[in-house]
PDB file of N, CA, C and O in Angstrom:
ATOM      1  N   ARG Z 199       0.820  -1.196   0.000  1.00  0.00           N
ATOM      2  CA  ARG Z 199       0.000   0.000   0.000  1.00  0.00           C
ATOM      3  C   ARG Z 199       0.861   1.255   0.000  1.00  0.00           C
ATOM      4  O   ARG Z 199       0.523   2.228  -0.657  1.00  0.00           O
ATOM      5  N   ASP Z 200       1.957   1.248   0.739  1.00  0.00           N
ATOM      6  CA  ASP Z 200       2.811   2.435   0.814  1.00  0.00           C
ATOM      7  C   ASP Z 200       3.399   2.799  -0.539  1.00  0.00           C
ATOM      8  O   ASP Z 200       3.481   3.977  -0.892  1.00  0.00           O
ATOM      9  N   ILE Z 201       3.793   1.799  -1.293  1.00  0.00           N
ATOM     10  CA  ILE Z 201       4.366   2.054  -2.619  1.00  0.00           C
ATOM     11  C   ILE Z 201       3.303   2.638  -3.548  1.00  0.00           C
ATOM     12  O   ILE Z 201       3.562   3.617  -4.263  1.00  0.00           O
ATOM     13  N   LEU Z 202       2.112   2.068  -3.536  1.00  0.00           N
ATOM     14  CA  LEU Z 202       1.029   2.581  -4.375  1.00  0.00           C
ATOM     15  C   LEU Z 202       0.699   4.012  -3.990  1.00  0.00           C
ATOM     16  O   LEU Z 202       0.566   4.885  -4.863  1.00  0.00           O
ATOM     17  N   GLN Z 203       0.599   4.277  -2.709  1.00  0.00           N
ATOM     18  CA  GLN Z 203       0.283   5.626  -2.244  1.00  0.00           C
ATOM     19  C   GLN Z 203       1.368   6.617  -2.679  1.00  0.00           C
ATOM     20  O   GLN Z 203       1.068   7.705  -3.171  1.00  0.00           O
ATOM     21  N   ARG Z 204       2.631   6.237  -2.506  1.00  0.00           N
ATOM     22  CA  ARG Z 204       3.727   7.123  -2.903  1.00  0.00           C
ATOM     23  C   ARG Z 204       3.691   7.386  -4.415  1.00  0.00           C
ATOM     24  O   ARG Z 204       3.851   8.522  -4.865  1.00  0.00           O
ATOM     25  N   ASN Z 205       3.477   6.337  -5.189  1.00  0.00           N
ATOM     26  CA  ASN Z 205       3.421   6.525  -6.639  1.00  0.00           C
ATOM     27  C   ASN Z 205       2.279   7.433  -7.040  1.00  0.00           C
ATOM     28  O   ASN Z 205       2.459   8.357  -7.834  1.00  0.00           O
ATOM     29  N   LEU Z 206       1.094   7.181  -6.507  1.00  0.00           N
ATOM     30  CA  LEU Z 206      -0.079   7.968  -6.892  1.00  0.00           C
ATOM     31  C   LEU Z 206       0.002   9.424  -6.440  1.00  0.00           C
ATOM     32  O   LEU Z 206      -0.437  10.322  -7.161  1.00  0.00           O
ATOM     33  N   LEU Z 207       0.544   9.650  -5.251  1.00  0.00           N
ATOM     34  CA  LEU Z 207       0.481  10.991  -4.682  1.00  0.00           C
ATOM     35  C   LEU Z 207       1.781  11.792  -4.792  1.00  0.00           C
ATOM     36  O   LEU Z 207       1.752  13.018  -4.646  1.00  0.00           O
ATOM     37  N   GLN Z 208       2.903  11.119  -5.075  1.00  0.00           N
ATOM     38  CA  GLN Z 208       4.159  11.862  -5.118  1.00  0.00           C
ATOM     39  C   GLN Z 208       4.912  11.716  -6.438  1.00  0.00           C
ATOM     40  O   GLN Z 208       5.614  12.634  -6.843  1.00  0.00           O
ATOM     41  N   ILE Z 209       4.780  10.588  -7.092  1.00  0.00           N
ATOM     42  CA  ILE Z 209       5.602  10.323  -8.276  1.00  0.00           C
ATOM     43  C   ILE Z 209       4.851  10.643  -9.572  1.00  0.00           C
ATOM     44  O   ILE Z 209       5.355  11.384 -10.409  1.00  0.00           O
ATOM     45  N   TYR Z 210       3.686  10.071  -9.737  1.00  0.00           N
ATOM     46  CA  TYR Z 210       2.932  10.251 -10.986  1.00  0.00           C
ATOM     47  C   TYR Z 210       2.501  11.694 -11.155  1.00  0.00           C
ATOM     48  O   TYR Z 210       2.245  12.403 -10.190  1.00  0.00           O
ATOM     49  N   GLN Z 211       2.397  12.100 -12.421  1.00  0.00           N
ATOM     50  CA  GLN Z 211       1.937  13.443 -12.757  1.00  0.00           C
ATOM     51  C   GLN Z 211       0.626  13.333 -13.528  1.00  0.00           C
ATOM     52  O   GLN Z 211       0.447  12.416 -14.320  1.00  0.00           O
ATOM     53  N   TYR Z 212      -0.246  14.278 -13.314  1.00  0.00           N
ATOM     54  CA  TYR Z 212      -1.598  14.216 -13.869  1.00  0.00           C
ATOM     55  C   TYR Z 212      -1.884  15.442 -14.745  1.00  0.00           C
ATOM     56  O   TYR Z 212      -2.996  15.966 -14.745  1.00  0.00           O
ATOM     57  N   ARG Z 213      -0.909  15.866 -15.500  1.00  0.00           N
ATOM     58  CA  ARG Z 213      -1.056  17.068 -16.326  1.00  0.00           C
ATOM     59  C   ARG Z 213      -2.178  16.900 -17.343  1.00  0.00           C
ATOM     60  O   ARG Z 213      -2.223  15.919 -18.070  1.00  0.00           O
ATOM     61  N   GLY Z 214      -3.065  17.857 -17.351  1.00  0.00           N
ATOM     62  CA  GLY Z 214      -4.112  17.898 -18.366  1.00  0.00           C
ATOM     63  C   GLY Z 214      -5.424  17.255 -17.973  1.00  0.00           C
ATOM     64  O   GLY Z 214      -6.463  17.584 -18.540  1.00  0.00           O
ATOM     65  N   TYR Z 215      -5.409  16.348 -17.035  1.00  0.00           N
ATOM     66  CA  TYR Z 215      -6.660  15.669 -16.693  1.00  0.00           C
ATOM     67  C   TYR Z 215      -7.700  16.617 -16.095  1.00  0.00           C
ATOM     68  O   TYR Z 215      -8.882  16.495 -16.386  1.00  0.00           O
ATOM     69  N   ALA Z 216      -7.283  17.542 -15.272  1.00  0.00           N
ATOM     70  CA  ALA Z 216      -8.231  18.455 -14.640  1.00  0.00           C
ATOM     71  C   ALA Z 216      -8.424  19.752 -15.426  1.00  0.00           C
ATOM     72  O   ALA Z 216      -9.236  20.589 -15.054  1.00  0.00           O
ATOM     73  N   ASP Z 217      -7.719  19.912 -16.528  1.00  0.00           N
ATOM     74  CA  ASP Z 217      -7.781  21.140 -17.325  1.00  0.00           C
ATOM     75  C   ASP Z 217      -8.796  20.972 -18.455  1.00  0.00           C
ATOM     76  O   ASP Z 217      -8.539  20.290 -19.450  1.00  0.00           O
ATOM     77  N   ALA Z 218      -9.936  21.620 -18.303  1.00  0.00           N
ATOM     78  CA  ALA Z 218     -11.021  21.486 -19.268  1.00  0.00           C
ATOM     79  C   ALA Z 218     -10.689  22.078 -20.639  1.00  0.00           C
ATOM     80  O   ALA Z 218     -11.393  21.802 -21.609  1.00  0.00           O
ATOM     81  N   THR Z 219      -9.617  22.854 -20.732  1.00  0.00           N
ATOM     82  CA  THR Z 219      -9.247  23.433 -22.029  1.00  0.00           C
ATOM     83  C   THR Z 219      -8.450  22.451 -22.877  1.00  0.00           C
ATOM     84  O   THR Z 219      -8.193  22.717 -24.043  1.00  0.00           O
ATOM     85  N   ILE Z 220      -8.054  21.335 -22.303  1.00  0.00           N
ATOM     86  CA  ILE Z 220      -7.280  20.324 -23.026  1.00  0.00           C
ATOM     87  C   ILE Z 220      -8.182  19.138 -23.336  1.00  0.00           C
ATOM     88  O   ILE Z 220      -8.825  18.585 -22.452  1.00  0.00           O
ATOM     89  N   SER Z 221      -8.233  18.764 -24.609  1.00  0.00           N
ATOM     90  CA  SER Z 221      -9.048  17.594 -24.963  1.00  0.00           C
ATOM     91  C   SER Z 221      -8.268  16.324 -24.632  1.00  0.00           C
ATOM     92  O   SER Z 221      -7.037  16.287 -24.703  1.00  0.00           O
ATOM     93  N   LEU Z 222      -9.009  15.295 -24.249  1.00  0.00           N
ATOM     94  CA  LEU Z 222      -8.394  14.017 -23.886  1.00  0.00           C
ATOM     95  C   LEU Z 222      -8.680  12.986 -24.964  1.00  0.00           C
ATOM     96  O   LEU Z 222      -9.834  12.712 -25.276  1.00  0.00           O
ATOM     97  N   GLU Z 223      -7.622  12.420 -25.515  1.00  0.00           N
ATOM     98  CA  GLU Z 223      -7.782  11.337 -26.487  1.00  0.00           C
ATOM     99  C   GLU Z 223      -8.163  10.063 -25.750  1.00  0.00           C
ATOM    100  O   GLU Z 223      -7.987   9.949 -24.543  1.00  0.00           O
ATOM    101  N   MET Z 224      -8.666   9.089 -26.489  1.00  0.00           N
ATOM    102  CA  MET Z 224      -9.125   7.855 -25.870  1.00  0.00           C
ATOM    103  C   MET Z 224      -8.008   7.142 -25.117  1.00  0.00           C
ATOM    104  O   MET Z 224      -8.227   6.657 -24.008  1.00  0.00           O
ATOM    105  N   ALA Z 225      -6.815   7.092 -25.658  1.00  0.00           N
ATOM    106  CA  ALA Z 225      -5.702   6.433 -24.969  1.00  0.00           C
ATOM    107  C   ALA Z 225      -5.388   7.130 -23.642  1.00  0.00           C
ATOM    108  O   ALA Z 225      -5.052   6.474 -22.651  1.00  0.00           O
ATOM    109  N   THR Z 226      -5.517   8.439 -23.620  1.00  0.00           N
ATOM    110  CA  THR Z 226      -5.290   9.201 -22.394  1.00  0.00           C
ATOM    111  C   THR Z 226      -6.373   8.885 -21.379  1.00  0.00           C
ATOM    112  O   THR Z 226      -6.106   8.758 -20.179  1.00  0.00           O
ATOM    113  N   ARG Z 227      -7.600   8.729 -21.832  1.00  0.00           N
ATOM    114  CA  ARG Z 227      -8.702   8.353 -20.923  1.00  0.00           C
ATOM    115  C   ARG Z 227      -8.462   6.968 -20.341  1.00  0.00           C
ATOM    116  O   ARG Z 227      -8.702   6.735 -19.166  1.00  0.00           O
ATOM    117  N   TRP Z 228      -7.986   6.045 -21.163  1.00  0.00           N
ATOM    118  CA  TRP Z 228      -7.710   4.692 -20.664  1.00  0.00           C
ATOM    119  C   TRP Z 228      -6.663   4.736 -19.560  1.00  0.00           C
ATOM    120  O   TRP Z 228      -6.792   4.060 -18.540  1.00  0.00           O
ATOM    121  N   THR Z 229      -5.628   5.525 -19.778  1.00  0.00           N
ATOM    122  CA  THR Z 229      -4.610   5.689 -18.741  1.00  0.00           C
ATOM    123  C   THR Z 229      -5.250   6.279 -17.482  1.00  0.00           C
ATOM    124  O   THR Z 229      -4.980   5.830 -16.366  1.00  0.00           O
ATOM    125  N   GLY Z 230      -6.088   7.268 -17.667  1.00  0.00           N
ATOM    126  CA  GLY Z 230      -6.804   7.870 -16.538  1.00  0.00           C
ATOM    127  C   GLY Z 230      -7.663   6.860 -15.801  1.00  0.00           C
ATOM    128  O   GLY Z 230      -7.730   6.864 -14.570  1.00  0.00           O
ATOM    129  N   TRP Z 231      -8.321   5.972 -16.550  1.00  0.00           N
ATOM    130  CA  TRP Z 231      -9.145   4.928 -15.912  1.00  0.00           C
ATOM    131  C   TRP Z 231      -8.285   4.017 -15.052  1.00  0.00           C
ATOM    132  O   TRP Z 231      -8.684   3.623 -13.954  1.00  0.00           O
ATOM    133  N   ASN Z 232      -7.093   3.664 -15.552  1.00  0.00           N
ATOM    134  CA  ASN Z 232      -6.191   2.808 -14.774  1.00  0.00           C
ATOM    135  C   ASN Z 232      -5.730   3.514 -13.505  1.00  0.00           C
ATOM    136  O   ASN Z 232      -5.672   2.894 -12.434  1.00  0.00           O
ATOM    137  N   LEU Z 233      -5.405   4.782 -13.612  1.00  0.00           N
ATOM    138  CA  LEU Z 233      -5.021   5.546 -12.426  1.00  0.00           C
ATOM    139  C   LEU Z 233      -6.189   5.667 -11.459  1.00  0.00           C
ATOM    140  O   LEU Z 233      -6.020   5.536 -10.243  1.00  0.00           O
ATOM    141  N   TYR Z 234      -7.370   5.903 -12.000  1.00  0.00           N
ATOM    142  CA  TYR Z 234      -8.589   6.000 -11.191  1.00  0.00           C
ATOM    143  C   TYR Z 234      -8.808   4.695 -10.426  1.00  0.00           C
ATOM    144  O   TYR Z 234      -9.089   4.701  -9.219  1.00  0.00           O
ATOM    145  N   ALA Z 235      -8.639   3.570 -11.117  1.00  0.00           N
ATOM    146  CA  ALA Z 235      -8.797   2.255 -10.483  1.00  0.00           C
ATOM    147  C   ALA Z 235      -7.751   2.057  -9.389  1.00  0.00           C
ATOM    148  O   ALA Z 235      -8.048   1.471  -8.336  1.00  0.00           O
ATOM    149  N   ALA Z 236      -6.545   2.545  -9.605  1.00  0.00           N
ATOM    150  CA  ALA Z 236      -5.501   2.426  -8.590  1.00  0.00           C
ATOM    151  C   ALA Z 236      -5.862   3.238  -7.339  1.00  0.00           C
ATOM    152  O   ALA Z 236      -5.659   2.774  -6.215  1.00  0.00           O
ATOM    153  N   PHE Z 237      -6.408   4.436  -7.529  1.00  0.00           N
ATOM    154  CA  PHE Z 237      -6.872   5.234  -6.393  1.00  0.00           C
ATOM    155  C   PHE Z 237      -7.979   4.498  -5.638  1.00  0.00           C
ATOM    156  O   PHE Z 237      -7.995   4.488  -4.403  1.00  0.00           O
ATOM    157  N   ILE Z 238      -8.902   3.901  -6.358  1.00  0.00           N
ATOM    158  CA  ILE Z 238      -9.988   3.153  -5.721  1.00  0.00           C
ATOM    159  C   ILE Z 238      -9.424   1.977  -4.931  1.00  0.00           C
ATOM    160  O   ILE Z 238      -9.854   1.711  -3.801  1.00  0.00           O
ATOM    161  N   HIS Z 239      -8.454   1.293  -5.506  1.00  0.00           N
ATOM    162  CA  HIS Z 239      -7.817   0.176  -4.808  1.00  0.00           C
ATOM    163  C   HIS Z 239      -7.155   0.654  -3.514  1.00  0.00           C
ATOM    164  O   HIS Z 239      -7.301   0.020  -2.459  1.00  0.00           O
ATOM    165  N   LEU Z 240      -6.434   1.763  -3.577  1.00  0.00           N
ATOM    166  CA  LEU Z 240      -5.788   2.320  -2.395  1.00  0.00           C
ATOM    167  C   LEU Z 240      -6.825   2.701  -1.340  1.00  0.00           C
ATOM    168  O   LEU Z 240      -6.686   2.361  -0.167  1.00  0.00           O
ATOM    169  N   ALA Z 241      -7.879   3.389  -1.754  1.00  0.00           N
ATOM    170  CA  ALA Z 241      -8.921   3.799  -0.814  1.00  0.00           C
ATOM    171  C   ALA Z 241      -9.603   2.585  -0.182  1.00  0.00           C
ATOM    172  O   ALA Z 241      -9.880   2.577   1.021  1.00  0.00           O
ATOM    173  N   ALA Z 242      -9.852   1.561  -0.972  1.00  0.00           N
ATOM    174  CA  ALA Z 242     -10.481   0.343  -0.442  1.00  0.00           C
ATOM    175  C   ALA Z 242      -9.577  -0.325   0.588  1.00  0.00           C
ATOM    176  O   ALA Z 242     -10.058  -0.815   1.620  1.00  0.00           O
ATOM    177  N   ASP Z 243      -8.278  -0.331   0.331  1.00  0.00           N
ATOM    178  CA  ASP Z 243      -7.337  -0.920   1.283  1.00  0.00           C
ATOM    179  C   ASP Z 243      -7.301  -0.106   2.572  1.00  0.00           C
ATOM    180  O   ASP Z 243      -7.247  -0.670   3.670  1.00  0.00           O
ATOM    181  N   GLU Z 244      -7.352   1.210   2.458  1.00  0.00           N
ATOM    182  CA  GLU Z 244      -7.379   2.069   3.648  1.00  0.00           C
ATOM    183  C   GLU Z 244      -8.651   1.820   4.449  1.00  0.00           C
ATOM    184  O   GLU Z 244      -8.605   1.725   5.684  1.00  0.00           O
ATOM    185  N   LEU Z 245      -9.766   1.696   3.761  1.00  0.00           N
ATOM    186  CA  LEU Z 245     -11.036   1.419   4.434  1.00  0.00           C
ATOM    187  C   LEU Z 245     -10.997   0.054   5.116  1.00  0.00           C
ATOM    188  O   LEU Z 245     -11.422  -0.088   6.264  1.00  0.00           O
ATOM    189  N   LYS Z 246     -10.450  -0.930   4.429  1.00  0.00           N
ATOM    190  CA  LYS Z 246     -10.349  -2.287   4.979  1.00  0.00           C
ATOM    191  C   LYS Z 246      -9.515  -2.305   6.259  1.00  0.00           C
ATOM    192  O   LYS Z 246      -9.807  -3.060   7.180  1.00  0.00           O
ATOM    193  N   SER Z 247      -8.500  -1.459   6.318  1.00  0.00           N
ATOM    194  CA  SER Z 247      -7.659  -1.401   7.512  1.00  0.00           C
ATOM    195  C   SER Z 247      -8.271  -0.527   8.610  1.00  0.00           C
ATOM    196  O   SER Z 247      -7.669  -0.348   9.661  1.00  0.00           O
ATOM    197  N   GLY Z 248      -9.473   0.012   8.347  1.00  0.00           N
ATOM    198  CA  GLY Z 248     -10.187   0.794   9.350  1.00  0.00           C
ATOM    199  C   GLY Z 248      -9.898   2.280   9.339  1.00  0.00           C
ATOM    200  O   GLY Z 248     -10.369   3.009  10.202  1.00  0.00           O
ATOM    201  N   ASN Z 249      -9.152   2.748   8.371  1.00  0.00           N
ATOM    202  CA  ASN Z 249      -8.796   4.166   8.308  1.00  0.00           C
ATOM    203  C   ASN Z 249      -9.729   4.899   7.349  1.00  0.00           C
ATOM    204  O   ASN Z 249      -9.381   5.182   6.199  1.00  0.00           O
ATOM    205  N   VAL Z 250     -10.914   5.226   7.847  1.00  0.00           N
ATOM    206  CA  VAL Z 250     -11.948   5.875   7.027  1.00  0.00           C
ATOM    207  C   VAL Z 250     -11.494   7.255   6.572  1.00  0.00           C
ATOM    208  O   VAL Z 250     -11.737   7.653   5.436  1.00  0.00           O
ATOM    209  N   GLU Z 251     -10.802   7.989   7.436  1.00  0.00           N
ATOM    210  CA  GLU Z 251     -10.348   9.338   7.076  1.00  0.00           C
ATOM    211  C   GLU Z 251      -9.336   9.291   5.928  1.00  0.00           C
ATOM    212  O   GLU Z 251      -9.383  10.128   5.034  1.00  0.00           O
ATOM    213  N   ALA Z 252      -8.436   8.331   5.963  1.00  0.00           N
ATOM    214  CA  ALA Z 252      -7.471   8.200   4.863  1.00  0.00           C
ATOM    215  C   ALA Z 252      -8.193   7.832   3.574  1.00  0.00           C
ATOM    216  O   ALA Z 252      -7.842   8.324   2.498  1.00  0.00           O
ATOM    217  N   CYS Z 253      -9.190   6.977   3.674  1.00  0.00           N
ATOM    218  CA  CYS Z 253     -10.002   6.603   2.513  1.00  0.00           C
ATOM    219  C   CYS Z 253     -10.646   7.847   1.906  1.00  0.00           C
ATOM    220  O   CYS Z 253     -10.563   8.069   0.702  1.00  0.00           O
ATOM    221  N   ARG Z 254     -11.262   8.646   2.747  1.00  0.00           N
ATOM    222  CA  ARG Z 254     -11.911   9.877   2.263  1.00  0.00           C
ATOM    223  C   ARG Z 254     -10.906  10.833   1.633  1.00  0.00           C
ATOM    224  O   ARG Z 254     -11.165  11.416   0.579  1.00  0.00           O
ATOM    225  N   ALA Z 255      -9.752  10.990   2.273  1.00  0.00           N
ATOM    226  CA  ALA Z 255      -8.722  11.894   1.746  1.00  0.00           C
ATOM    227  C   ALA Z 255      -8.222  11.410   0.389  1.00  0.00           C
ATOM    228  O   ALA Z 255      -8.002  12.212  -0.527  1.00  0.00           O
ATOM    229  N   THR Z 256      -8.061  10.109   0.233  1.00  0.00           N
ATOM    230  CA  THR Z 256      -7.626   9.542  -1.044  1.00  0.00           C
ATOM    231  C   THR Z 256      -8.661   9.818  -2.128  1.00  0.00           C
ATOM    232  O   THR Z 256      -8.312  10.192  -3.250  1.00  0.00           O
ATOM    233  N   MET Z 257      -9.933   9.655  -1.790  1.00  0.00           N
ATOM    234  CA  MET Z 257     -10.992   9.891  -2.772  1.00  0.00           C
ATOM    235  C   MET Z 257     -11.071  11.372  -3.165  1.00  0.00           C
ATOM    236  O   MET Z 257     -11.276  11.694  -4.334  1.00  0.00           O
ATOM    237  N   VAL Z 258     -10.884  12.259  -2.213  1.00  0.00           N
ATOM    238  CA  VAL Z 258     -10.888  13.697  -2.507  1.00  0.00           C
ATOM    239  C   VAL Z 258      -9.744  14.029  -3.469  1.00  0.00           C
ATOM    240  O   VAL Z 258      -9.933  14.745  -4.454  1.00  0.00           O
ATOM    241  N   LYS Z 259      -8.572  13.482  -3.192  1.00  0.00           N
ATOM    242  CA  LYS Z 259      -7.406  13.743  -4.052  1.00  0.00           C
ATOM    243  C   LYS Z 259      -7.631  13.166  -5.447  1.00  0.00           C
ATOM    244  O   LYS Z 259      -7.298  13.791  -6.454  1.00  0.00           O
ATOM    245  N   MET Z 260      -8.219  11.968  -5.515  1.00  0.00           N
ATOM    246  CA  MET Z 260      -8.503  11.350  -6.813  1.00  0.00           C
ATOM    247  C   MET Z 260      -9.443  12.240  -7.631  1.00  0.00           C
ATOM    248  O   MET Z 260      -9.195  12.487  -8.812  1.00  0.00           O
ATOM    249  N   LYS Z 261     -10.490  12.733  -7.004  1.00  0.00           N
ATOM    250  CA  LYS Z 261     -11.458  13.582  -7.709  1.00  0.00           C
ATOM    251  C   LYS Z 261     -10.821  14.890  -8.171  1.00  0.00           C
ATOM    252  O   LYS Z 261     -11.188  15.422  -9.212  1.00  0.00           O
ATOM    253  N   GLU Z 262      -9.866  15.387  -7.396  1.00  0.00           N
ATOM    254  CA  GLU Z 262      -9.154  16.615  -7.761  1.00  0.00           C
ATOM    255  C   GLU Z 262      -8.236  16.386  -8.963  1.00  0.00           C
ATOM    256  O   GLU Z 262      -8.210  17.187  -9.897  1.00  0.00           O
ATOM    257  N   LEU Z 263      -7.500  15.286  -8.945  1.00  0.00           N
ATOM    258  CA  LEU Z 263      -6.524  15.013  -9.995  1.00  0.00           C
ATOM    259  C   LEU Z 263      -7.140  14.406 -11.253  1.00  0.00           C
ATOM    260  O   LEU Z 263      -6.659  14.646 -12.364  1.00  0.00           O
ATOM    261  N   LEU Z 264      -8.191  13.611 -11.077  1.00  0.00           N
ATOM    262  CA  LEU Z 264      -8.817  12.876 -12.182  1.00  0.00           C
ATOM    263  C   LEU Z 264     -10.331  13.085 -12.162  1.00  0.00           C
ATOM    264  O   LEU Z 264     -11.089  12.184 -11.792  1.00  0.00           O
ATOM    265  N   PRO Z 265     -10.795  14.272 -12.539  1.00  0.00           N
ATOM    266  CA  PRO Z 265     -12.236  14.534 -12.496  1.00  0.00           C
ATOM    267  C   PRO Z 265     -13.013  13.550 -13.371  1.00  0.00           C
ATOM    268  O   PRO Z 265     -12.703  13.378 -14.550  1.00  0.00           O
ATOM    269  N   SER Z 266     -13.985  12.891 -12.780  1.00  0.00           N
ATOM    270  CA  SER Z 266     -14.724  11.845 -13.494  1.00  0.00           C
ATOM    271  C   SER Z 266     -15.454  12.370 -14.717  1.00  0.00           C
ATOM    272  O   SER Z 266     -15.572  11.667 -15.723  1.00  0.00           O
ATOM    273  N   GLU Z 267     -15.901  13.608 -14.675  1.00  0.00           N
ATOM    274  CA  GLU Z 267     -16.616  14.160 -15.833  1.00  0.00           C
ATOM    275  C   GLU Z 267     -15.693  14.348 -17.033  1.00  0.00           C
ATOM    276  O   GLU Z 267     -16.147  14.387 -18.169  1.00  0.00           O
ATOM    277  N   ARG Z 268     -14.407  14.433 -16.800  1.00  0.00           N
ATOM    278  CA  ARG Z 268     -13.444  14.564 -17.902  1.00  0.00           C
ATOM    279  C   ARG Z 268     -13.064  13.212 -18.498  1.00  0.00           C
ATOM    280  O   ARG Z 268     -12.620  13.133 -19.620  1.00  0.00           O
ATOM    281  N   LEU Z 269     -13.226  12.146 -17.720  1.00  0.00           N
ATOM    282  CA  LEU Z 269     -12.751  10.839 -18.159  1.00  0.00           C
ATOM    283  C   LEU Z 269     -13.842   9.915 -18.685  1.00  0.00           C
ATOM    284  O   LEU Z 269     -13.543   8.864 -19.220  1.00  0.00           O
ATOM    285  N   ASP Z 270     -15.109  10.294 -18.525  1.00  0.00           N
ATOM    286  CA  ASP Z 270     -16.208   9.399 -18.887  1.00  0.00           C
ATOM    287  C   ASP Z 270     -15.981   8.026 -18.239  1.00  0.00           C
ATOM    288  O   ASP Z 270     -15.830   7.011 -18.916  1.00  0.00           O
ATOM    289  N   ILE Z 271     -15.934   8.032 -16.930  1.00  0.00           N
ATOM    290  CA  ILE Z 271     -15.606   6.838 -16.142  1.00  0.00           C
ATOM    291  C   ILE Z 271     -16.578   5.700 -16.452  1.00  0.00           C
ATOM    292  O   ILE Z 271     -17.790   5.900 -16.453  1.00  0.00           O
ATOM    293  N   PRO Z 272     -16.065   4.499 -16.704  1.00  0.00           N
ATOM    294  CA  PRO Z 272     -16.926   3.332 -16.952  1.00  0.00           C
ATOM    295  C   PRO Z 272     -17.800   3.026 -15.724  1.00  0.00           C
ATOM    296  O   PRO Z 272     -17.402   3.302 -14.585  1.00  0.00           O
ATOM    297  N   PRO Z 273     -18.978   2.451 -15.945  1.00  0.00           N
ATOM    298  CA  PRO Z 273     -19.905   2.176 -14.843  1.00  0.00           C
ATOM    299  C   PRO Z 273     -19.307   1.354 -13.703  1.00  0.00           C
ATOM    300  O   PRO Z 273     -19.610   1.611 -12.539  1.00  0.00           O
ATOM    301  N   GLN Z 274     -18.432   0.396 -14.008  1.00  0.00           N
ATOM    302  CA  GLN Z 274     -17.855  -0.426 -12.956  1.00  0.00           C
ATOM    303  C   GLN Z 274     -17.018   0.419 -11.988  1.00  0.00           C
ATOM    304  O   GLN Z 274     -17.061   0.215 -10.775  1.00  0.00           O
ATOM    305  N   LEU Z 275     -16.250   1.353 -12.530  1.00  0.00           N
ATOM    306  CA  LEU Z 275     -15.439   2.226 -11.685  1.00  0.00           C
ATOM    307  C   LEU Z 275     -16.309   3.217 -10.923  1.00  0.00           C
ATOM    308  O   LEU Z 275     -16.036   3.533  -9.772  1.00  0.00           O
ATOM    309  N   GLN Z 276     -17.372   3.702 -11.563  1.00  0.00           N
ATOM    310  CA  GLN Z 276     -18.295   4.604 -10.873  1.00  0.00           C
ATOM    311  C   GLN Z 276     -18.916   3.911  -9.670  1.00  0.00           C
ATOM    312  O   GLN Z 276     -18.997   4.476  -8.581  1.00  0.00           O
ATOM    313  N   HIS Z 277     -19.349   2.671  -9.873  1.00  0.00           N
ATOM    314  CA  HIS Z 277     -19.970   1.915  -8.784  1.00  0.00           C
ATOM    315  C   HIS Z 277     -18.966   1.683  -7.654  1.00  0.00           C
ATOM    316  O   HIS Z 277     -19.293   1.837  -6.478  1.00  0.00           O
ATOM    317  N   ALA Z 278     -17.740   1.324  -7.992  1.00  0.00           N
ATOM    318  CA  ALA Z 278     -16.710   1.104  -6.978  1.00  0.00           C
ATOM    319  C   ALA Z 278     -16.450   2.374  -6.189  1.00  0.00           C
ATOM    320  O   ALA Z 278     -16.320   2.343  -4.965  1.00  0.00           O
ATOM    321  N   ARG Z 279     -16.383   3.500  -6.882  1.00  0.00           N
ATOM    322  CA  ARG Z 279     -16.159   4.794  -6.215  1.00  0.00           C
ATOM    323  C   ARG Z 279     -17.292   5.115  -5.256  1.00  0.00           C
ATOM    324  O   ARG Z 279     -17.077   5.543  -4.131  1.00  0.00           O
ATOM    325  N   GLU Z 280     -18.509   4.899  -5.700  1.00  0.00           N
ATOM    326  CA  GLU Z 280     -19.678   5.259  -4.893  1.00  0.00           C
ATOM    327  C   GLU Z 280     -19.852   4.369  -3.668  1.00  0.00           C
ATOM    328  O   GLU Z 280     -20.483   4.774  -2.697  1.00  0.00           O
ATOM    329  N   SER Z 281     -19.283   3.173  -3.696  1.00  0.00           N
ATOM    330  CA  SER Z 281     -19.464   2.256  -2.575  1.00  0.00           C
ATOM    331  C   SER Z 281     -18.369   2.390  -1.508  1.00  0.00           C
ATOM    332  O   SER Z 281     -18.395   1.678  -0.519  1.00  0.00           O
ATOM    333  N   LEU Z 282     -17.437   3.299  -1.702  1.00  0.00           N
ATOM    334  CA  LEU Z 282     -16.327   3.468  -0.761  1.00  0.00           C
ATOM    335  C   LEU Z 282     -16.567   4.609   0.224  1.00  0.00           C
ATOM    336  O   LEU Z 282     -17.355   5.508  -0.024  1.00  0.00           O
ATOM    337  N   CYS Z 283     -15.827   4.560   1.310  1.00  0.00           N
ATOM    338  CA  CYS Z 283     -15.700   5.651   2.292  1.00  0.00           C
ATOM    339  C   CYS Z 283     -17.039   6.224   2.749  1.00  0.00           C
ATOM    340  O   CYS Z 283     -17.408   7.327   2.364  1.00  0.00           O
ATOM    341  N   PRO Z 284     -17.744   5.498   3.579  1.00  0.00           N
ATOM    342  CA  PRO Z 284     -19.050   5.997   4.059  1.00  0.00           C
ATOM    343  C   PRO Z 284     -18.904   7.307   4.820  1.00  0.00           C
ATOM    344  O   PRO Z 284     -17.871   7.566   5.431  1.00  0.00           O
ATOM    345  N   GLU Z 285     -19.919   8.101   4.734  1.00  0.00           N
ATOM    346  CA  GLU Z 285     -19.921   9.395   5.447  1.00  0.00           C
ATOM    347  C   GLU Z 285     -20.100   9.198   6.922  1.00  0.00           C
ATOM    348  O   GLU Z 285     -20.632   8.346   7.456  1.00  0.00           O
TER     349      GLU Z 285
END
């Protein structure tokens, strides 16, 4: 989990995903979907370990870096996102 968290939050760069003035090609969206899935995996692991606040923080960061409206997120990923981190 630590390696995934470090990669997602410190190493990887998300240029253009949150910028509505830049169009996203399909290959770029696919990459975004994979990153989105990795964030969901990290958040699910945090939730499983009982750290609800970390789960919520991960989801907030994911939404900031990879806005779902820009990526046309597939239904499976949308469902996974919606079922995480209870209020």
